[in-house]
Amino acid sequence: MKDSRESYGTLSKSLHWLMAVLIGWQFLKFGDRIADGEHWVGETLVPWHVSIGTLLLALIVLRMVWAFSQRGQRPQHEDPQGRLVKIGHGLLYAAMLLLPVTGILILLGGGYGLNAFGMQLIAKGDKIAWASTIGGIHSTLAWALAVLVIGHIGMALFHQHVKGDGTLSRMV
């Protein structure tokens, strides 16, 4: 269950891969712009965007708390690129946290409230200009996260297959 110096534990791996799938689902929203969402993806998967985003917010908070509690026993990056690895992971965590927060700010700023999985979490209300303004960075953050995820996958594959250091195998 817990992390060790050799490998990530079951909870870390489960949160990682669950969030990877859900973030991949969220990226389908990019395709919603094509033909105004009038296709299978836009009509079937994208309507879950707010609900999945709300779930991801809860999962990233849980993941951050878990990572903090495991920080002394997780696999370490001792090579010269270790600092870059920490910066990259920090940016990933920041984007994963800020995306649902800015998404919620868009909804609140527009006076829509927040409904997730058919439950009203925040009631509709007046428009809030500052929330809309801050929420306006949501799309930019989504693109930034997409770039970070591609880089993350690329570096994991590079470490596993070029450097042969077993990085990827610690997360599967």
XYZ file of N, CA and C in Angstrom:
516
model
N 0.818 -1.196 0.000
C 0.000 0.000 0.000
C 0.868 1.270 0.000
N 1.897 1.285 0.839
C 2.740 2.467 0.966
C 3.868 2.458 -0.066
N 4.412 3.651 -0.302
C 5.551 3.792 -1.205
C 6.822 3.302 -0.529
N 7.805 2.945 -1.353
C 9.122 2.569 -0.844
C 10.171 3.230 -1.733
N 11.427 3.113 -1.371
C 12.507 3.692 -2.178
C 12.606 3.018 -3.544
N 12.132 1.773 -3.641
C 12.235 1.019 -4.890
C 11.037 1.208 -5.816
N 9.860 1.440 -5.240
C 8.650 1.481 -6.057
C 7.554 2.280 -5.353
N 6.624 2.765 -6.153
C 5.454 3.424 -5.589
C 4.485 2.358 -5.109
N 3.740 2.661 -4.061
C 2.798 1.714 -3.487
C 1.494 1.643 -4.259
N 0.643 0.749 -3.834
C -0.635 0.507 -4.508
C -1.499 1.761 -4.572
N -1.576 2.523 -3.493
C -2.416 3.722 -3.501
C -1.869 4.769 -4.464
N -0.568 4.996 -4.447
C 0.035 5.966 -5.376
C -0.199 5.550 -6.823
N 0.010 4.283 -7.120
C -0.192 3.782 -8.483
C -1.661 3.896 -8.893
N -2.560 3.525 -7.997
C -3.992 3.572 -8.317
C -4.447 5.003 -8.582
N -4.031 5.936 -7.736
C -4.397 7.338 -7.950
C -3.804 7.852 -9.259
N -2.558 7.510 -9.545
C -1.894 7.951 -10.766
C -2.666 7.501 -12.002
N -2.964 6.205 -12.093
C -3.594 5.677 -13.302
C -5.063 6.051 -13.407
N -5.777 6.121 -12.286
C -7.167 6.583 -12.315
C -7.219 8.025 -12.823
N -6.347 8.860 -12.284
C -6.328 10.252 -12.717
C -5.860 10.376 -14.165
N -4.945 9.527 -14.603
C -4.491 9.553 -15.996
C -5.666 9.296 -16.943
N -6.478 8.310 -16.618
C -7.645 7.996 -17.454
C -8.639 9.155 -17.436
N -8.923 9.686 -16.254
C -9.901 10.777 -16.151
C -9.404 12.059 -16.824
N -8.112 12.356 -16.700
C -7.560 13.533 -17.376
C -7.601 13.328 -18.886
N -7.312 12.112 -19.351
C -7.453 11.806 -20.775
C -8.875 12.058 -21.250
N -9.851 11.641 -20.443
C -11.264 11.886 -20.757
C -11.511 13.396 -20.837
N -10.969 14.152 -19.904
C -11.165 15.599 -19.897
C -10.579 16.250 -21.148
N -9.470 15.701 -21.644
C -8.855 16.257 -22.842
C -9.759 16.100 -24.066
N -10.752 15.228 -24.002
C -11.693 15.094 -25.112
C -12.470 16.389 -25.331
N -12.490 17.252 -24.331
C -13.155 18.551 -24.453
C -12.530 19.377 -25.582
N -11.226 19.172 -25.848
C -10.588 19.874 -26.962
C -11.327 19.573 -28.262
N -11.757 18.328 -28.447
C -12.466 17.929 -29.652
C -13.891 18.436 -29.713
N -14.412 18.899 -28.589
C -15.772 19.424 -28.544
C -15.909 20.689 -29.380
N -14.803 21.339 -29.634
C -14.817 22.567 -30.437
C -15.028 22.257 -31.922
N -14.781 21.014 -32.321
C -14.945 20.612 -33.716
C -16.429 20.373 -33.975
N -16.968 21.006 -34.992
C -18.375 20.855 -35.389
C -19.313 21.135 -34.211
N -18.920 22.073 -33.354
C -19.734 22.472 -32.200
C -20.188 21.292 -31.351
N -19.330 20.278 -31.246
C -19.642 19.141 -30.384
C -20.679 18.199 -30.941
N -21.043 18.382 -32.192
C -22.080 17.541 -32.793
C -21.472 16.268 -33.366
N -20.949 15.441 -32.493
C -20.373 14.153 -32.842
C -20.418 13.295 -31.589
N -20.035 12.044 -31.712
C -20.159 11.100 -30.608
C -19.470 11.576 -29.333
N -18.238 12.065 -29.458
C -17.491 12.522 -28.281
C -18.203 13.699 -27.633
N -18.590 14.680 -28.447
C -19.238 15.879 -27.924
C -20.586 15.614 -27.293
N -21.287 14.615 -27.784
C -22.628 14.331 -27.266
C -22.639 13.318 -26.133
N -21.622 12.475 -26.035
C -21.631 11.382 -25.067
C -20.694 11.609 -23.889
N -19.457 11.986 -24.150
C -18.455 12.074 -23.085
C -18.298 13.482 -22.512
N -18.350 14.497 -23.367
C -18.096 15.864 -22.916
C -19.126 16.363 -21.896
N -20.383 15.962 -21.969
C -21.320 16.446 -20.942
C -20.914 16.079 -19.507
N -20.011 15.157 -19.345
C -19.528 14.765 -18.019
C -18.346 15.611 -17.557
N -17.954 16.598 -18.354
C -16.746 17.374 -18.094
C -16.725 17.995 -16.687
N -17.791 18.623 -16.282
C -17.838 19.275 -14.971
C -17.807 18.234 -13.853
N -18.551 17.157 -14.009
C -18.570 16.116 -12.975
C -17.200 15.463 -12.821
N -16.577 15.120 -13.934
C -15.252 14.495 -13.877
C -14.231 15.487 -13.307
N -14.344 16.750 -13.686
C -13.446 17.772 -13.149
C -13.582 17.908 -11.637
N -14.809 17.836 -11.149
C -15.047 17.914 -9.700
C -14.443 16.699 -8.997
N -14.617 15.520 -9.592
C -14.008 14.308 -9.044
C -12.483 14.432 -9.047
N -11.921 14.959 -10.130
C -10.474 15.140 -10.204
C -9.962 16.100 -9.131
N -10.738 17.118 -8.809
C -10.331 18.032 -7.744
C -10.192 17.280 -6.421
N -11.167 16.453 -6.113
C -11.091 15.657 -4.881
C -9.911 14.695 -4.921
N -9.693 14.057 -6.073
C -8.595 13.098 -6.201
C -7.225 13.768 -6.107
N -7.069 14.963 -6.676
C -5.760 15.613 -6.615
C -5.454 16.064 -5.196
N -6.470 16.504 -4.479
C -6.233 16.869 -3.073
C -5.820 15.627 -2.289
N -6.529 14.515 -2.484
C -6.170 13.258 -1.825
C -4.757 12.834 -2.231
N -4.460 12.943 -3.509
C -3.140 12.537 -4.001
C -2.029 13.407 -3.408
N -2.273 14.692 -3.279
C -1.269 15.586 -2.710
C -1.035 15.284 -1.230
N -2.109 15.029 -0.506
C -1.972 14.673 0.912
C -1.199 13.365 1.042
N -1.537 12.387 0.207
C -0.846 11.093 0.248
C 0.633 11.249 -0.116
N 0.919 11.992 -1.180
C 2.311 12.190 -1.603
C 3.109 12.875 -0.499
N 2.507 13.844 0.154
C 3.199 14.541 1.244
C 3.484 13.584 2.399
N 2.528 12.707 2.693
C 2.732 11.755 3.798
C 3.779 10.692 3.462
N 4.017 10.461 2.171
C 4.955 9.435 1.720
C 6.297 10.017 1.259
N 6.485 11.315 1.367
C 7.632 11.987 0.755
C 8.979 11.426 1.175
N 9.121 10.922 2.379
C 10.406 10.410 2.834
C 10.735 9.015 2.359
N 9.742 8.306 1.852
C 9.994 6.919 1.462
C 9.730 6.650 -0.012
N 9.487 7.676 -0.813
C 9.236 7.505 -2.245
C 10.544 7.311 -2.999
N 10.475 6.720 -4.195
C 11.685 6.628 -5.019
C 12.267 8.025 -5.247
N 13.569 8.128 -5.127
C 14.251 9.411 -5.281
C 14.900 9.507 -6.651
N 15.045 10.725 -7.101
C 15.695 11.000 -8.378
C 17.058 11.600 -8.057
N 18.062 10.756 -8.015
C 19.392 11.162 -7.571
C 20.247 11.749 -8.688
N 19.875 11.497 -9.931
C 20.714 11.961 -11.031
C 20.677 13.491 -11.143
N 21.525 14.053 -11.980
C 21.574 15.516 -12.110
C 20.244 16.139 -12.546
N 19.397 15.365 -13.193
C 18.104 15.891 -13.633
C 17.046 15.831 -12.534
N 17.418 15.391 -11.344
C 16.457 15.251 -10.247
C 15.690 16.518 -9.950
N 16.363 17.658 -10.019
C 15.698 18.941 -9.768
C 14.657 19.223 -10.854
N 14.993 18.901 -12.104
C 14.042 19.092 -13.197
C 12.825 18.185 -13.025
N 13.053 16.969 -12.540
C 11.949 16.038 -12.287
C 11.003 16.636 -11.243
N 11.570 17.178 -10.180
C 10.740 17.787 -9.125
C 9.970 18.994 -9.655
N 10.614 19.803 -10.471
C 9.935 20.968 -11.061
C 8.804 20.506 -11.977
N 9.086 19.501 -12.818
C 8.063 18.978 -13.726
C 6.866 18.415 -12.981
N 7.133 17.625 -11.947
C 6.029 17.071 -11.153
C 5.275 18.178 -10.424
N 5.991 19.184 -9.930
C 5.338 20.311 -9.275
C 4.402 21.048 -10.219
N 4.851 21.249 -11.454
C 3.996 21.906 -12.447
C 2.774 21.045 -12.789
N 2.968 19.736 -12.887
C 1.832 18.835 -13.139
C 0.808 18.933 -12.007
N 1.275 18.848 -10.769
C 0.373 18.935 -9.626
C -0.347 20.285 -9.598
N 0.391 21.376 -9.853
C -0.222 22.706 -9.845
C -1.314 22.808 -10.908
N -1.018 22.330 -12.115
C -2.016 22.389 -13.187
C -3.227 21.516 -12.869
N -2.980 20.315 -12.317
C -4.103 19.424 -11.972
C -4.978 20.026 -10.882
N -4.406 20.814 -10.000
C -5.179 21.467 -8.945
C -5.897 22.702 -9.471
N -5.191 23.512 -10.249
C -5.762 24.777 -10.714
C -6.828 24.618 -11.792
N -6.743 23.562 -12.593
C -7.748 23.389 -13.647
C -9.172 23.258 -13.100
N -9.445 22.339 -12.173
C -10.816 22.276 -11.673
C -11.214 23.523 -10.883
N -10.263 24.132 -10.188
C -10.582 25.358 -9.444
C -11.005 26.461 -10.412
N -10.244 26.658 -11.497
C -10.626 27.694 -12.457
C -11.910 27.332 -13.196
N -12.143 26.040 -13.410
C -13.410 25.622 -14.013
C -14.594 25.972 -13.134
N -14.440 25.744 -11.847
C -15.508 26.108 -10.902
C -15.694 27.624 -10.883
N -14.602 28.371 -10.942
C -14.709 29.834 -10.967
C -15.450 30.327 -12.199
N -15.257 29.661 -13.342
C -16.014 30.023 -14.550
C -17.508 29.846 -14.294
N -17.865 28.708 -13.713
C -19.286 28.433 -13.448
C -19.876 29.426 -12.453
N -19.160 29.654 -11.364
C -19.657 30.593 -10.356
C -19.689 32.015 -10.911
N -18.655 32.367 -11.673
C -18.605 33.700 -12.266
C -19.762 33.960 -13.212
N -20.209 32.922 -13.898
C -21.346 33.053 -14.805
C -22.693 32.925 -14.105
N -22.672 32.662 -12.791
C -23.911 32.530 -12.028
C -24.581 31.173 -12.181
N -23.853 30.173 -12.715
C -24.451 28.874 -13.014
C -24.527 27.932 -11.816
N -23.724 28.157 -10.798
C -23.643 27.202 -9.704
C -22.801 26.008 -10.132
N -22.794 24.985 -9.298
C -21.992 23.788 -9.592
C -22.829 22.544 -9.340
N -23.005 21.762 -10.389
C -23.681 20.466 -10.305
C -22.706 19.402 -10.766
N -22.566 18.357 -9.966
C -21.687 17.247 -10.333
C -22.413 15.940 -10.073
N -22.385 15.068 -11.064
C -23.040 13.761 -10.980
C -24.495 13.886 -10.526
N -25.179 14.906 -11.035
C -26.592 15.111 -10.742
C -26.893 15.738 -9.392
N -25.865 16.112 -8.648
C -26.071 16.741 -7.332
C -25.667 18.213 -7.412
N -26.496 19.052 -6.811
C -26.161 20.466 -6.750
C -25.209 20.687 -5.579
N -23.981 21.110 -5.891
C -22.983 21.361 -4.852
C -22.946 22.825 -4.452
N -23.169 23.710 -5.443
C -23.243 25.148 -5.190
C -24.429 25.673 -5.998
N -25.315 26.393 -5.330
C -26.527 26.888 -5.979
C -26.213 27.980 -6.989
N -27.114 28.129 -7.965
C -27.004 29.230 -8.914
C -27.096 30.538 -8.137
N -26.455 31.549 -8.682
C -26.474 32.846 -8.005
C -26.163 33.960 -8.975
N -25.807 35.095 -8.414
C -25.454 36.246 -9.231
C -24.112 35.996 -9.921
N -23.921 36.691 -11.016
C -22.627 36.623 -11.692
C -21.574 37.290 -10.813
N -20.356 36.740 -10.867
C -19.250 37.256 -10.069
C -18.116 37.567 -11.036
N -17.887 38.847 -11.264
C -16.927 39.273 -12.290
C -15.517 38.773 -12.011
N -15.048 38.879 -10.776
C -13.669 38.466 -10.479
C -13.489 36.970 -10.695
N -14.533 36.172 -10.399
C -14.435 34.722 -10.595
C -14.342 34.397 -12.085
N -15.109 35.106 -12.897
C -15.032 34.901 -14.349
C -13.662 35.283 -14.884
N -13.118 36.367 -14.371
C -11.808 36.822 -14.828
C -10.731 35.799 -14.515
N -10.683 35.332 -13.279
C -9.683 34.333 -12.894
C -9.949 33.019 -13.625
N -11.205 32.642 -13.729
C -11.568 31.418 -14.442
C -11.180 31.449 -15.903
N -10.953 32.641 -16.435
C -10.592 32.788 -17.832
C -9.285 32.117 -18.218
N -8.458 31.744 -17.239
C -7.199 31.065 -17.568
C -7.382 29.545 -17.694
N -8.610 29.075 -17.533
C -8.892 27.636 -17.563
C -8.406 26.978 -18.855
N -8.747 27.539 -19.994
C -8.341 26.938 -21.281
C -6.832 26.963 -21.461
N -6.200 28.051 -21.079
C -4.745 28.136 -21.174
C -4.089 27.076 -20.296
N -4.615 26.904 -19.085
C -4.095 25.859 -18.192
C -4.305 24.467 -18.778
N -5.431 24.262 -19.450
C -5.698 22.955 -20.064
C -4.651 22.639 -21.125
N -4.323 23.624 -21.950
C -3.286 23.420 -22.963
C -1.933 23.193 -22.306
N -1.641 23.933 -21.252
C -0.371 23.753 -20.533
C -0.296 22.345 -19.941
N -1.399 21.876 -19.358
C -1.405 20.523 -18.805
C -1.203 19.494 -19.908
N -1.821 19.710 -21.050
C -1.635 18.771 -22.170
C -0.160 18.670 -22.551
N 0.523 19.807 -22.624
C 1.951 19.808 -22.949
C 2.744 19.100 -21.849
N 2.416 19.389 -20.591
C 3.104 18.742 -19.472
C 2.890 17.227 -19.475
N 1.675 16.792 -19.776
C 1.375 15.358 -19.812
C 2.158 14.688 -20.936
N 2.199 15.311 -22.094
C 2.975 14.744 -23.207
C 4.448 14.650 -22.814
N 4.969 15.695 -22.183
C 6.354 15.668 -21.718
C 6.579 14.594 -20.669
N 5.630 14.435 -19.758
C 5.706 13.429 -18.696
C 5.759 12.019 -19.293
N 4.881 11.755 -20.241
C 4.855 10.451 -20.905
C 6.160 10.232 -21.678
N 6.578 11.264 -22.401
C 7.812 11.157 -23.171
C 9.020 10.874 -22.298
N 9.126 11.554 -21.169
C 10.269 11.340 -20.278
C 10.202 9.964 -19.616
N 9.012 9.509 -19.271
C 8.879 8.167 -18.684
C 9.342 7.115 -19.694
N 8.926 7.261 -20.944
C 9.345 6.315 -21.988
C 10.846 6.416 -22.261
N 11.381 7.628 -22.267
C 12.815 7.827 -22.467
C 13.610 7.135 -21.359
N 13.204 7.363 -20.123
C 13.916 6.744 -18.998
C 13.814 5.224 -19.039
N 12.658 4.706 -19.399
C 12.460 3.265 -19.413
C 13.213 2.600 -20.566
N 13.092 3.173 -21.770
C 13.590 2.477 -22.949
C 14.959 2.947 -23.448
N 15.353 4.179 -23.163
C 16.648 4.670 -23.612
C 17.675 4.559 -22.474
N 17.314 5.130 -21.323
C 18.238 5.060 -20.188
C 18.201 3.694 -19.496
N 17.063 3.001 -19.622
C 16.925 1.671 -19.035
C 17.008 1.653 -17.530
N 16.513 2.724 -16.881
C 16.636 2.802 -15.428
C 15.401 2.322 -14.656
N 14.404 1.776 -15.358
C 13.244 1.195 -14.672
C 12.245 2.196 -14.130
N 12.327 3.439 -14.593
C 11.424 4.477 -14.087
C 9.968 4.091 -14.289
N 9.612 3.687 -15.491
C 8.217 3.368 -15.804
C 7.732 2.151 -15.021
N 8.596 1.182 -14.853
C 8.192 -0.042 -14.154
C 7.857 0.207 -12.676
N 8.340 1.312 -12.101
C 7.994 1.626 -10.706
C 6.554 2.095 -10.555
N 5.920 2.486 -11.681
C 4.544 3.000 -11.614
C 3.514 2.032 -12.189
N 3.935 0.852 -12.620
C 2.954 -0.116 -13.142
C 2.846 -1.313 -12.247
